[in-house]
Short mmCIF file of C-alpha atoms in Angstrom, two decimals:
data_model
loop_
_atom_site.label_atom_id
_atom_site.label_comp_id
_atom_site.label_asym_id
_atom_site.label_seq_id
_atom_site.Cartn_x
_atom_site.Cartn_y
_atom_site.Cartn_z
CA ASN A 885 -4.96 27.91 -13.47
CA SER A 886 -5.83 28.33 -10.01
CA HIS A 887 -9.14 29.85 -10.82
CA PHE A 888 -10.22 26.61 -12.45
CA VAL A 889 -13.11 25.97 -9.99
CA TYR A 890 -14.32 29.58 -10.57
CA LEU A 891 -14.25 29.10 -14.46
CA ILE A 892 -16.45 25.86 -14.25
CA SER A 893 -18.93 27.55 -11.78
CA THR A 894 -19.41 30.77 -13.75
CA CYS A 895 -19.08 29.64 -17.62
CA ARG A 896 -22.48 27.68 -17.68
CA SER A 897 -23.97 28.61 -21.18
CA SER A 898 -20.75 29.22 -23.05
CA CYS A 899 -18.95 25.95 -21.84
CA VAL A 900 -21.45 23.38 -22.61
CA ARG A 901 -20.07 23.31 -25.93
CA PHE A 902 -16.97 22.39 -24.75
CA CYS A 903 -15.70 18.89 -25.94
CA ASN A 904 -11.89 18.71 -24.98
CA PHE A 905 -10.61 19.86 -21.57
CA ALA A 906 -6.99 19.16 -20.97
CA LEU A 907 -4.85 21.12 -18.45
CA VAL A 908 -2.37 18.43 -17.64
CA ASP A 909 0.86 19.69 -15.43
CA ASN A 910 -0.78 22.81 -14.37
CA ASN A 911 -0.77 24.48 -10.68
CA MET A 912 -4.44 23.99 -10.25
CA PHE A 913 -5.97 23.57 -6.88
CA GLY A 914 -9.23 23.18 -5.13
CA GLY A 915 -11.83 20.65 -5.70
CA LEU A 916 -14.12 19.49 -8.54
CA PRO A 917 -17.45 21.67 -8.30
CA SER A 918 -20.84 20.01 -9.14
CA GLU A 919 -21.22 22.44 -11.96
CA LEU A 920 -18.80 20.14 -13.87
CA GLY A 921 -22.17 18.03 -15.01
CA LEU A 922 -22.91 21.33 -17.13
CA LEU A 923 -20.30 20.32 -19.50
CA THR A 924 -22.55 17.80 -21.41
CA ALA A 925 -21.07 17.82 -24.66
CA LEU A 926 -17.51 17.06 -23.30
CA THR A 927 -15.97 14.07 -24.54
CA HIS A 928 -12.44 14.32 -23.20
CA LEU A 929 -11.49 15.65 -19.54
CA ASP A 930 -7.62 15.33 -18.61
CA LEU A 931 -6.56 17.15 -15.17
CA SER A 932 -3.83 14.64 -14.47
CA ARG A 933 -0.88 15.93 -12.18
CA SER A 934 -2.62 18.88 -10.75
CA ASP A 935 -3.31 19.63 -7.40
CA ILE A 936 -7.14 18.64 -7.15
CA LYS A 937 -8.61 17.45 -4.07
CA GLY A 938 -11.76 16.31 -2.63
CA THR A 939 -14.30 13.60 -4.05
CA ILE A 940 -15.61 13.01 -7.43
CA PRO A 941 -18.93 14.89 -7.60
CA THR A 942 -22.05 12.81 -8.77
CA GLU A 943 -22.79 15.36 -11.17
CA VAL A 944 -19.82 13.57 -13.34
CA GLY A 945 -22.60 11.15 -14.26
CA GLU A 946 -24.29 13.83 -16.62
CA LEU A 947 -21.33 13.92 -18.90
CA THR A 948 -22.73 10.89 -20.79
CA GLU A 949 -20.58 12.03 -23.92
CA LEU A 950 -17.44 11.45 -22.27
CA LYS A 951 -14.81 9.11 -23.68
CA VAL A 952 -11.58 9.90 -21.85
CA LEU A 953 -11.40 10.89 -17.95
CA HIS A 954 -8.01 11.14 -16.30
CA PHE A 955 -7.58 12.51 -12.95
CA SER A 956 -4.11 10.84 -11.93
CA GLY A 957 -2.18 12.50 -8.96
CA TYR A 958 1.53 12.80 -8.94
CA TYR A 959 4.41 12.94 -6.83
CA ILE A 960 7.26 15.35 -6.40
CA TRP A 961 10.59 14.74 -4.46
CA ASP A 962 10.86 16.95 -1.15
CA ASP A 963 14.70 17.60 -0.12
CA TYR A 964 13.74 18.59 3.13
CA LEU A 965 11.53 15.79 3.98
CA SER A 966 13.88 13.31 2.10
CA ARG A 967 10.56 11.55 0.58
CA TYR A 968 8.25 12.00 -2.23
CA VAL A 969 5.38 14.20 -1.50
CA GLN A 970 2.07 13.41 -3.20
CA PHE A 971 -0.19 15.96 -4.88
CA GLY A 972 -3.66 15.84 -6.50
CA ARG A 973 -5.22 13.11 -4.38
CA LEU A 974 -8.93 12.84 -4.86
CA SER A 975 -10.67 10.82 -2.00
CA GLY A 976 -14.08 9.23 -1.03
CA SER A 977 -15.62 6.68 -3.00
CA PHE A 978 -16.70 6.34 -6.50
CA PRO A 979 -20.04 7.79 -7.36
CA SER A 980 -22.37 5.17 -8.51
CA SER A 981 -23.31 7.84 -11.50
CA ILE A 982 -20.16 6.88 -13.04
CA GLY A 983 -22.12 3.96 -14.54
CA ASN A 984 -23.67 6.48 -16.66
CA LEU A 985 -20.52 6.93 -18.53
CA THR A 986 -21.16 4.00 -21.04
CA LYS A 987 -19.14 5.93 -23.72
CA MET A 988 -16.04 5.93 -21.75
CA GLU A 989 -12.68 4.37 -23.55
CA SER A 990 -10.09 5.62 -21.30
CA LEU A 991 -10.21 5.97 -17.37
CA ALA A 992 -7.16 6.85 -15.48
CA LEU A 993 -7.45 7.58 -11.92
CA SER A 994 -4.05 6.71 -10.43
CA GLY A 995 -2.50 8.32 -7.51
CA ASN A 996 -5.30 8.97 -5.35
CA VAL A 997 -7.05 8.01 -2.05
CA PHE A 998 -10.38 6.11 -2.69
CA THR A 999 -12.19 4.32 -0.41
CA GLY A 1000 -14.28 0.99 -0.64
CA VAL A 1001 -14.79 -0.96 -4.24
CA LEU A 1002 -15.53 -0.01 -7.56
CA PRO A 1003 -19.02 0.63 -8.14
CA ALA A 1004 -21.05 -2.11 -10.41
CA GLY A 1005 -21.91 0.63 -12.86
CA LEU A 1006 -18.25 0.61 -14.10
CA TYR A 1007 -18.44 -2.56 -15.56
CA ASP A 1008 -21.18 -1.18 -18.05
CA MET A 1009 -18.34 0.77 -19.65
CA GLU A 1010 -18.21 -1.86 -22.61
CA ASN A 1011 -16.41 0.45 -24.68
CA LEU A 1012 -13.47 0.70 -22.22
CA THR A 1013 -10.18 -0.07 -23.58
CA TYR A 1014 -7.76 1.60 -20.92
CA LEU A 1015 -8.36 1.56 -16.99
CA ALA A 1016 -5.68 2.58 -14.70
CA LEU A 1017 -6.19 2.68 -11.14
CA ASP A 1018 -2.70 2.42 -9.65
CA ARG A 1019 -1.90 3.46 -6.13
CA SER A 1020 -5.28 4.55 -5.21
CA SER A 1021 -6.01 2.92 -1.99
CA LEU A 1022 -8.60 0.63 -3.39
CA SER A 1023 -9.54 -2.56 -1.46
CA GLY A 1024 -12.12 -5.43 -1.63
CA PRO A 1025 -11.89 -8.00 -4.47
CA ILE A 1026 -11.85 -7.99 -8.01
CA SER A 1027 -15.47 -8.22 -9.14
CA LEU A 1028 -16.84 -11.04 -11.24
CA LEU A 1029 -18.52 -8.37 -13.54
CA ILE A 1030 -14.90 -7.47 -14.68
CA GLY A 1031 -15.57 -10.13 -17.67
CA ARG A 1032 -17.91 -7.46 -19.24
CA LEU A 1033 -15.08 -5.44 -20.23
CA SER A 1034 -14.37 -7.42 -23.21
CA ASN A 1035 -12.83 -4.46 -25.19
CA LEU A 1036 -10.21 -3.80 -22.46
CA GLU A 1037 -6.60 -3.76 -23.50
CA VAL A 1038 -4.97 -2.27 -20.57
CA LEU A 1039 -6.03 -3.29 -16.75
CA SER A 1040 -3.73 -1.67 -14.04
CA PHE A 1041 -4.20 -1.44 -10.33
CA GLU A 1042 -0.86 -2.03 -9.01
CA GLY A 1043 -0.01 -0.69 -5.64
CA ASN A 1044 -3.63 -1.34 -3.90
CA PHE A 1045 -5.11 -3.23 -1.22
CA ILE A 1046 -7.14 -5.48 -3.56
CA SER A 1047 -7.78 -8.79 -1.92
CA GLY A 1048 -9.24 -12.33 -2.67
CA THR A 1049 -8.62 -14.32 -5.77
CA ILE A 1050 -8.54 -13.62 -9.83
CA PRO A 1051 -11.99 -14.38 -10.92
CA PRO A 1052 -12.20 -16.68 -13.89
CA SER A 1053 -14.22 -14.16 -15.60
CA ILE A 1054 -11.19 -12.34 -16.36
CA GLY A 1055 -10.45 -14.70 -19.12
CA ASN A 1056 -13.32 -12.93 -21.10
CA LEU A 1057 -10.83 -10.15 -21.52
CA THR A 1058 -9.42 -11.57 -24.90
CA SER A 1059 -8.41 -8.08 -26.08
CA LEU A 1060 -6.17 -7.58 -23.04
CA LYS A 1061 -2.51 -6.60 -23.68
CA VAL A 1062 -1.40 -5.26 -20.25
CA PHE A 1063 -2.48 -6.85 -16.82
CA ASP A 1064 -0.60 -5.26 -14.01
CA ALA A 1065 -1.82 -6.15 -10.39
CA ARG A 1066 1.45 -6.11 -8.42
CA ALA A 1067 1.68 -5.08 -4.99
CA ASN A 1068 -1.91 -6.01 -3.78
CA ARG A 1069 -3.11 -8.59 -1.38
CA LEU A 1070 -4.41 -11.32 -4.27
CA LYS A 1071 -4.13 -15.04 -3.17
CA GLY A 1072 -5.12 -18.63 -4.72
CA ALA A 1073 -4.10 -19.59 -8.35
CA VAL A 1074 -4.01 -17.78 -11.53
CA PRO A 1075 -7.06 -18.69 -13.26
CA ASP A 1076 -6.59 -21.09 -16.46
CA GLY A 1077 -8.65 -18.39 -18.57
CA PHE A 1078 -5.50 -16.17 -18.25
CA TYR A 1079 -3.61 -18.52 -20.53
CA GLY A 1080 -6.02 -18.08 -23.38
CA MET A 1081 -5.65 -14.46 -23.68
CA THR A 1082 -3.27 -14.95 -26.48
CA GLY A 1083 -2.98 -11.11 -27.16
CA LEU A 1084 -1.43 -10.42 -23.49
CA GLU A 1085 1.97 -8.50 -23.63
CA HIS A 1086 2.59 -7.56 -20.05
CA PHE A 1087 1.72 -10.04 -17.32
CA VAL A 1088 2.62 -8.51 -13.95
CA ILE A 1089 1.36 -10.14 -10.64
CA SER A 1090 4.48 -9.63 -8.56
CA TYR A 1091 4.17 -9.34 -4.67
CA ASN A 1092 0.97 -10.69 -3.85
CA SER A 1093 0.22 -14.06 -2.06
CA LEU A 1094 -0.63 -15.99 -5.18
CA THR A 1095 -0.14 -19.89 -5.06
CA GLY A 1096 -0.37 -22.77 -7.50
CA THR A 1097 1.87 -23.39 -10.24
CA ILE A 1098 2.90 -22.29 -13.98
CA PRO A 1099 1.19 -24.49 -16.55
CA PRO A 1100 2.47 -25.41 -19.82
CA SER A 1101 -0.34 -23.46 -21.38
CA ILE A 1102 1.63 -20.48 -20.70
CA GLY A 1103 3.32 -21.12 -23.75
CA ASN A 1104 0.25 -20.00 -25.62
CA LEU A 1105 1.06 -16.38 -24.84
CA THR A 1106 3.48 -15.91 -27.72
CA LEU A 1107 3.02 -12.37 -27.52
CA LEU A 1108 4.53 -11.59 -23.93
CA LYS A 1109 7.10 -9.23 -23.53
CA VAL A 1110 7.20 -8.86 -19.80
CA ILE A 1111 6.22 -12.05 -17.20
CA ASP A 1112 6.68 -10.55 -13.41
CA ALA A 1113 5.39 -13.12 -10.97
CA GLU A 1114 7.96 -11.94 -8.20
CA GLY A 1115 7.40 -12.30 -4.63
CA ASN A 1116 4.54 -14.71 -4.36
CA GLY A 1117 4.18 -18.26 -3.34
CA LEU A 1118 4.04 -20.01 -6.54
CA ASP A 1119 5.87 -23.46 -6.92
CA GLY A 1120 6.28 -26.62 -8.85
CA GLU A 1121 8.50 -26.77 -11.81
CA LEU A 1122 8.83 -24.28 -14.44
CA PRO A 1123 7.37 -25.63 -17.59
CA ASP A 1124 9.66 -26.15 -20.78
CA ALA A 1125 7.25 -24.02 -22.80
CA PHE A 1126 8.91 -20.83 -23.41
CA HIS A 1127 10.26 -21.62 -27.05
CA GLY A 1128 7.65 -19.44 -28.81
CA MET A 1129 7.95 -16.43 -26.91
CA THR A 1130 10.13 -14.53 -29.37
CA ASP A 1131 9.46 -11.47 -28.15
CA LEU A 1132 9.65 -11.87 -24.23
CA GLU A 1133 12.11 -9.23 -22.81
CA GLN A 1134 11.80 -9.98 -18.81
CA LEU A 1135 11.15 -13.16 -17.10
CA LEU A 1136 10.97 -12.27 -13.30
CA ILE A 1137 10.21 -15.12 -11.02
CA LYS A 1138 12.33 -14.63 -7.85
CA GLY A 1139 11.04 -14.97 -4.55
CA ASN A 1140 8.81 -18.02 -5.01
CA SER A 1141 9.25 -21.68 -4.36
CA PHE A 1142 9.63 -22.98 -7.94
CA THR A 1143 11.68 -26.40 -8.07
CA GLY A 1144 13.41 -28.43 -10.70
CA ALA A 1145 15.83 -27.13 -13.36
CA ILE A 1146 15.88 -24.00 -15.38
CA PRO A 1147 13.95 -25.21 -18.59
CA ARG A 1148 16.26 -25.21 -21.61
CA SER A 1149 13.82 -23.38 -23.53
CA ILE A 1150 15.09 -20.32 -21.79
CA GLY A 1151 18.25 -20.51 -23.69
CA LYS A 1152 16.54 -19.83 -26.86
CA LEU A 1153 14.71 -16.45 -25.95
CA ALA A 1154 16.45 -14.19 -28.36
CA SER A 1155 14.93 -11.03 -27.01
CA LEU A 1156 15.46 -11.85 -23.26
CA ALA A 1157 17.09 -8.97 -21.50
CA ILE A 1158 16.30 -10.05 -17.83
CA PHE A 1159 16.03 -13.54 -16.33
CA SER A 1160 15.61 -13.18 -12.69
CA ALA A 1161 15.07 -16.16 -10.52
CA ASP A 1162 16.76 -15.70 -7.27
CA SER A 1163 15.68 -17.05 -3.99
CA ASN A 1164 13.59 -20.06 -5.22
CA LEU A 1165 14.31 -23.73 -4.73
CA LEU A 1166 15.70 -24.49 -8.15
CA SER A 1167 18.19 -27.25 -8.82
CA GLY A 1168 19.80 -28.95 -11.83
CA THR A 1169 22.30 -27.18 -13.80
CA LEU A 1170 22.37 -23.88 -15.71
CA PRO A 1171 21.27 -24.17 -19.22
CA ASP A 1172 23.99 -25.38 -21.56
CA LYS A 1173 23.38 -23.34 -24.58
CA PHE A 1174 22.91 -19.65 -24.33
CA HIS A 1175 23.81 -19.14 -28.09
CA ASN A 1176 20.67 -17.29 -29.00
CA MET A 1177 20.62 -14.84 -26.07
CA GLY A 1178 22.43 -12.03 -27.61
CA ARG A 1179 20.20 -9.39 -25.85
CA LEU A 1180 20.66 -10.89 -22.40
CA GLU A 1181 21.68 -8.06 -19.90
CA GLU A 1182 20.99 -9.53 -16.38
CA PHE A 1183 20.94 -13.16 -15.39
CA HIS A 1184 19.99 -13.84 -11.82
CA VAL A 1185 19.81 -17.31 -10.02
CA SER A 1186 21.18 -16.38 -6.46
CA PHE A 1187 19.93 -18.57 -3.62
CA ASN A 1188 18.93 -21.97 -5.01
CA SER A 1189 20.63 -25.14 -5.40
CA VAL A 1190 21.83 -24.69 -9.04
CA ALA A 1191 24.74 -27.08 -9.47
CA GLY A 1192 27.39 -28.02 -12.23
CA SER A 1193 29.83 -25.65 -14.06
CA VAL A 1194 29.20 -22.29 -15.51
CA PRO A 1195 28.91 -23.32 -19.21
CA PRO A 1196 31.53 -22.07 -21.90
CA SER A 1197 28.39 -20.90 -24.13
CA VAL A 1198 28.00 -17.74 -21.58
CA GLY A 1199 30.87 -16.22 -23.74
CA ASN A 1200 28.28 -15.80 -26.32
CA LEU A 1201 26.38 -13.40 -23.94
CA VAL A 1202 27.72 -10.24 -25.58
CA SER A 1203 25.42 -8.02 -23.99
CA LEU A 1204 25.48 -9.27 -20.35
CA GLU A 1205 26.31 -7.03 -17.91
CA ALA A 1206 25.11 -8.55 -14.31
CA PHE A 1207 25.49 -12.25 -13.65
CA PHE A 1208 24.31 -13.25 -10.12
CA ALA A 1209 24.59 -16.78 -9.20
CA ARG A 1210 25.33 -16.43 -5.37
CA GLY A 1211 24.67 -19.13 -2.85
CA ASN A 1212 24.23 -22.09 -5.01
CA GLU A 1213 26.37 -25.36 -5.62
CA LEU A 1214 27.99 -24.48 -8.73
CA ASN A 1215 31.49 -26.08 -9.10
CA GLY A 1216 34.17 -26.49 -11.80
CA THR A 1217 36.44 -23.47 -13.35
CA LEU A 1218 35.30 -20.51 -15.30
CA SER A 1219 36.66 -21.48 -18.74
CA ASP A 1220 38.37 -18.69 -20.97
CA ASP A 1221 35.16 -18.30 -22.89
CA PHE A 1222 33.63 -16.61 -19.72
CA TYR A 1223 36.04 -13.77 -20.08
CA ALA A 1224 34.81 -12.85 -23.60
CA MET A 1225 32.02 -11.04 -22.03
CA GLU A 1226 33.24 -7.74 -22.27
CA SER A 1227 30.13 -5.91 -21.32
CA LEU A 1228 30.00 -7.53 -18.01
CA THR A 1229 30.05 -4.96 -15.28
CA GLU A 1230 28.65 -7.19 -12.09
CA PHE A 1231 29.93 -10.65 -11.39
CA TYR A 1232 28.49 -12.22 -8.23
CA CYS A 1233 29.19 -16.04 -7.65
CA ASP A 1234 30.10 -16.09 -3.81
CA GLY A 1235 29.14 -19.16 -1.66
CA ASN A 1236 29.62 -21.76 -4.23
CA SER A 1237 32.28 -24.40 -4.97
CA LEU A 1238 34.08 -23.14 -7.78
CA SER A 1239 37.50 -24.47 -8.20
CA ALA A 1240 40.82 -24.01 -10.37
CA SER A 1241 42.29 -20.36 -10.49
CA ILE A 1242 41.56 -17.12 -11.79
CA SER A 1243 42.62 -17.03 -15.46
CA PRO A 1244 44.80 -14.24 -16.80
CA PRO A 1245 42.18 -13.32 -19.52
CA ILE A 1246 40.15 -11.84 -16.79
CA GLY A 1247 41.90 -8.59 -17.59
CA ASN A 1248 39.51 -8.56 -21.07
CA LEU A 1249 36.50 -7.57 -18.82
CA ARG A 1250 37.36 -4.12 -19.00
CA ASN A 1251 33.84 -2.65 -17.84
CA LEU A 1252 33.71 -4.85 -14.75
CA GLU A 1253 32.67 -2.67 -11.50
CA ALA A 1254 32.06 -5.69 -8.91
CA PHE A 1255 33.79 -9.09 -8.91
CA ASP A 1256 32.84 -11.22 -5.93
CA VAL A 1257 33.82 -15.08 -5.75
CA GLY A 1258 34.01 -15.17 -2.30
CA ARG A 1259 33.72 -18.43 -0.25
CA ASN A 1260 34.45 -20.88 -3.09
CA SER A 1261 37.53 -23.24 -3.43
CA LEU A 1262 39.72 -21.28 -5.94
CA VAL A 1263 43.51 -21.90 -5.77
CA GLY A 1264 46.43 -20.37 -7.24
CA SER A 1265 47.40 -16.68 -7.18
CA LEU A 1266 45.84 -13.31 -8.37
CA PRO A 1267 46.99 -12.85 -12.19
CA PRO A 1268 48.92 -9.67 -12.93
CA SER A 1269 46.35 -8.95 -15.67
CA ILE A 1270 43.50 -8.12 -12.98
CA GLY A 1271 45.14 -4.82 -12.79
CA LYS A 1272 43.62 -3.98 -16.20
CA LEU A 1273 40.26 -3.88 -14.61
CA THR A 1274 40.41 -0.06 -13.89
CA SER A 1275 36.69 0.40 -13.66
CA LEU A 1276 36.58 -2.36 -10.64
CA ARG A 1277 35.15 -0.81 -7.45
CA LYS A 1278 34.40 -4.11 -5.55
CA LEU A 1279 36.81 -7.16 -5.50
CA ASP A 1280 36.14 -9.73 -3.05
CA VAL A 1281 37.88 -13.05 -3.40
CA SER A 1282 37.90 -13.91 0.47
CA SER A 1283 37.49 -17.47 1.81
CA ASN A 1284 39.13 -19.25 -0.79
CA MET A 1285 42.60 -21.03 -1.22
CA LEU A 1286 44.49 -18.39 -2.91
CA SER A 1287 48.33 -18.15 -2.34
CA GLY A 1288 51.42 -16.25 -3.65
CA THR A 1289 51.96 -12.44 -3.50
CA LEU A 1290 49.75 -9.38 -4.76
CA PRO A 1291 50.91 -8.37 -8.16
CA ASP A 1292 52.15 -4.76 -8.35
CA ASP A 1293 49.43 -4.26 -11.21
CA LEU A 1294 46.74 -4.61 -8.68
CA TYR A 1295 47.54 -1.33 -7.31
CA ASP A 1296 46.31 0.18 -10.73
CA MET A 1297 42.70 -0.18 -9.87
CA ASP A 1298 42.45 3.32 -8.38
CA LYS A 1299 38.42 3.30 -8.39
CA LEU A 1300 38.56 0.30 -5.71
CA THR A 1301 36.39 1.15 -2.84
CA SER A 1302 36.14 -2.54 -1.44
CA PHE A 1303 39.33 -4.95 -1.45
CA ARG A 1304 38.47 -8.23 0.30
CA LEU A 1305 41.39 -11.07 0.23
CA SER A 1306 40.46 -12.30 3.98
CA PHE A 1307 40.90 -16.22 4.77
CA ASN A 1308 43.22 -17.19 2.15
CA ALA A 1309 46.88 -18.16 2.02
CA LEU A 1310 48.30 -15.11 0.34
CA SER A 1311 51.94 -14.01 1.39
CA GLY A 1312 54.48 -11.43 1.01
CA THR A 1313 53.87 -7.65 1.93
CA VAL A 1314 51.43 -5.10 1.26
CA SER A 1315 53.11 -2.84 -1.38
CA SER A 1316 53.57 1.34 -0.64
CA LEU A 1317 51.77 1.32 -3.90
CA VAL A 1318 48.65 0.98 -1.96
CA GLY A 1319 48.53 4.58 -1.68
CA ARG A 1320 47.14 4.80 -5.29
CA LEU A 1321 43.99 3.29 -4.15
CA THR A 1322 42.54 6.88 -3.17
CA ASN A 1323 38.84 5.68 -3.15
CA LEU A 1324 39.25 2.54 -0.94
CA GLU A 1325 36.82 2.34 2.10
CA ASP A 1326 37.07 -1.30 2.93
CA PHE A 1327 40.61 -2.92 3.28
CA SER A 1328 40.14 -6.48 4.56
CA ILE A 1329 43.18 -8.91 4.31
CA GLN A 1330 42.70 -10.90 7.85
CA ARG A 1331 43.97 -14.41 8.18
CA ASN A 1332 46.60 -14.55 5.49
CA SER A 1333 50.35 -14.74 5.77
CA PHE A 1334 51.20 -11.25 5.05
CA ALA A 1335 54.46 -9.93 6.62
CA GLY A 1336 56.12 -6.73 7.29
CA THR A 1337 54.69 -3.63 8.53
CA LEU A 1338 51.42 -1.77 7.36
CA PRO A 1339 52.62 0.83 4.72
CA THR A 1340 52.38 4.34 5.84
CA GLU A 1341 50.50 4.95 2.69
CA LEU A 1342 47.61 3.03 3.79
CA ALA A 1343 47.04 5.87 6.35
CA ASP A 1344 46.60 8.16 3.76
CA LEU A 1345 43.52 6.78 2.11
CA LYS A 1346 41.23 9.14 3.72
CA ASN A 1347 37.90 7.29 2.94
CA LEU A 1348 38.91 4.28 4.73
CA THR A 1349 36.23 3.09 7.16
CA ILE A 1350 37.13 -0.60 7.85
CA ILE A 1351 40.73 -1.80 7.89
CA PHE A 1352 40.93 -5.79 8.93
CA THR A 1353 44.66 -6.85 9.05
CA SER A 1354 44.65 -9.41 12.04
CA TRP A 1355 45.73 -12.96 11.97
CA ASN A 1356 48.82 -12.53 9.62
CA ASP A 1357 52.56 -11.92 10.43
CA PHE A 1358 52.63 -8.26 10.51
CA THR A 1359 55.13 -6.67 12.88
CA GLY A 1360 56.19 -3.21 14.02
CA ALA A 1361 54.12 -0.27 14.98
CA THR A 1362 51.19 1.21 12.71
CA ASP A 1363 51.62 4.78 11.48
CA GLU A 1364 50.02 7.41 13.84
CA GLY A 1365 48.26 8.78 10.75
CA PHE A 1366 45.70 5.95 11.01
CA CYS A 1367 44.44 7.92 13.97
CA GLU A 1368 43.64 10.80 11.95
CA LEU A 1369 41.20 8.93 9.53
CA ASP A 1370 37.84 10.88 10.28
CA ARG A 1371 35.81 7.93 8.74
CA LEU A 1372 37.69 4.89 10.19
CA TRP A 1373 35.33 3.02 12.71
CA MET A 1374 36.49 -0.39 12.54
CA PHE A 1375 40.44 -1.19 12.74
CA TYR A 1376 41.56 -4.84 13.64
CA ALA A 1377 45.28 -5.62 13.89
CA ASP A 1378 47.47 -8.24 15.79
CA CYS A 1379 47.91 -5.91 18.97
CA GLY A 1380 46.72 -8.22 21.58
CA PRO A 1381 49.06 -10.51 23.78
CA THR A 1382 50.65 -13.45 21.82
CA ASN A 1383 49.67 -16.71 23.16
CA VAL A 1384 48.13 -14.69 26.08
CA THR A 1385 51.08 -13.68 27.63
CA GLY A 1386 53.69 -12.72 25.03
CA PRO A 1387 54.25 -9.44 23.81
CA PRO A 1388 52.16 -8.07 21.05
CA ALA A 1389 53.12 -8.60 17.22
CA VAL A 1390 51.93 -5.22 16.19
CA GLU A 1391 51.87 -1.71 18.07
CA CYS A 1392 48.61 -0.15 17.20
CA ALA A 1393 47.69 3.24 19.16
CA CYS A 1394 44.06 3.48 17.60
CA CYS A 1395 42.87 -0.05 16.76
CA THR A 1396 39.31 -0.53 17.63
CA LYS A 1397 40.08 -4.49 18.38
CA CYS A 1398 43.37 -6.43 19.11
CA CYS A 1399 43.50 -9.89 18.09
CA ASP A 1400 45.97 -12.76 19.02
CA THR A 1401 48.07 -13.69 15.89
CA ALA A 1402 48.84 -17.19 17.35
CA ARG A 1403 45.06 -17.59 17.76
CA ARG A 1404 44.13 -17.11 14.15
CA GLY A 1405 40.53 -17.51 13.72
CA ASP A 1406 39.63 -17.25 17.33
CA TRP A 1407 37.34 -14.16 17.67
CA ASP A 1408 37.26 -14.79 21.46
CA ALA A 1409 41.08 -13.85 21.34
CA CYS A 1410 40.10 -10.29 19.95
CA GLY A 1411 39.45 -7.77 22.54
CA ARG A 1412 39.00 -3.84 22.52
CA ASN A 1413 42.12 -1.78 22.39
#
């Protein structure tokens, strides 16, 4: 394969009859010789994922029968460098002669290092249906001539340096099914013509600097499967125009400035798998009807101003795996219907105003791996049924108003790595059963009313990196085994003078900070040991 350059240079008379030349995923290296232009009968040339470098020779314009031209580079993970290494990088500018290839149907040149803009001749390829130029260092604006490619079905140029606005002429691409312009430098509004391309299935414009609103006419695009507009400057209210998008699988709009309520028509998207609207300016309440969203797997509305309660209809989301509503204004209780989502693996609702207690049916969520309801107003005690969450890795109920003692069942969750109960009104002792939590890394129970001594079994947990036990009612000495924990780098206890002059409540030889149990919440009273 490494003799590819020699092959093209010497075959001359015999190779001119070649129609197909496909050597994908080989170890070829070198450059593309000018003699490539001798293969005038060639219709298919695919050298993707090879280590070919250099420029595209001008002589490629002699291949006027060419219908398929694929020169895509590739990446391989390098363990030594701990990063991906790129191979097969063509460089330089596109030769103007490429415009001679008017029979071209599929042009894939992703993963290269081209310079400049696309030649005007490229827009003469009126038979082109597939154009992929991803991650190829292209710059400049999208040409107004793009509208000539009326047969184009796939247009993808993600990960370049394309700037300027999307030209209105793009609305002429009435056959387009896939438009992927993510991670460029586009600005301005999406032209109205886009919303007339009724065959569009993938609409991806994420991580640009686009502005403006999404108009109600987006409802014309009933074949859409993916809308990805994350990381732009889009604003205004979302139109309640999604009713007819029965095939929509992903609606991704996080990192914009959308306002108003989440449209009720979202709750009727039977095929939707991912809804992501984090970090906007959304308000109102959650959709009250999720009855038709049996395929929903991820629901993200964190860091908005969504209020109201979590509707009981979420119990119908039998496929839901991730529910993220962090940093909103949600209130009320989690109804027992909520605990019917047996596929749920992640629930993040910290930083809201949820009240009432954690209900015993939480034990039904057997697949749950992360449960974070910190910084709410929850009351009551932790139910013993929480111990049934044997897949749980993160438990965070910190900064609530929980009370009572810790049920022994809690120590059955042996996969726990993070255990955060700080800033509540919990009492009682920490059981010696804590030694069962062999995967524990973070043990944070500060500012409660726990008493007794820290169990020696806690010092047997070799993965511990953080122990926060300050501002409780612990007494006595901590076990010397804590000093043998190689990974431990933060250990807070009430080993500082009580009321400035009194003896410490706890003796701790290897704590990193000693706090004053009589000055709870006062970080200035925590000094280095």
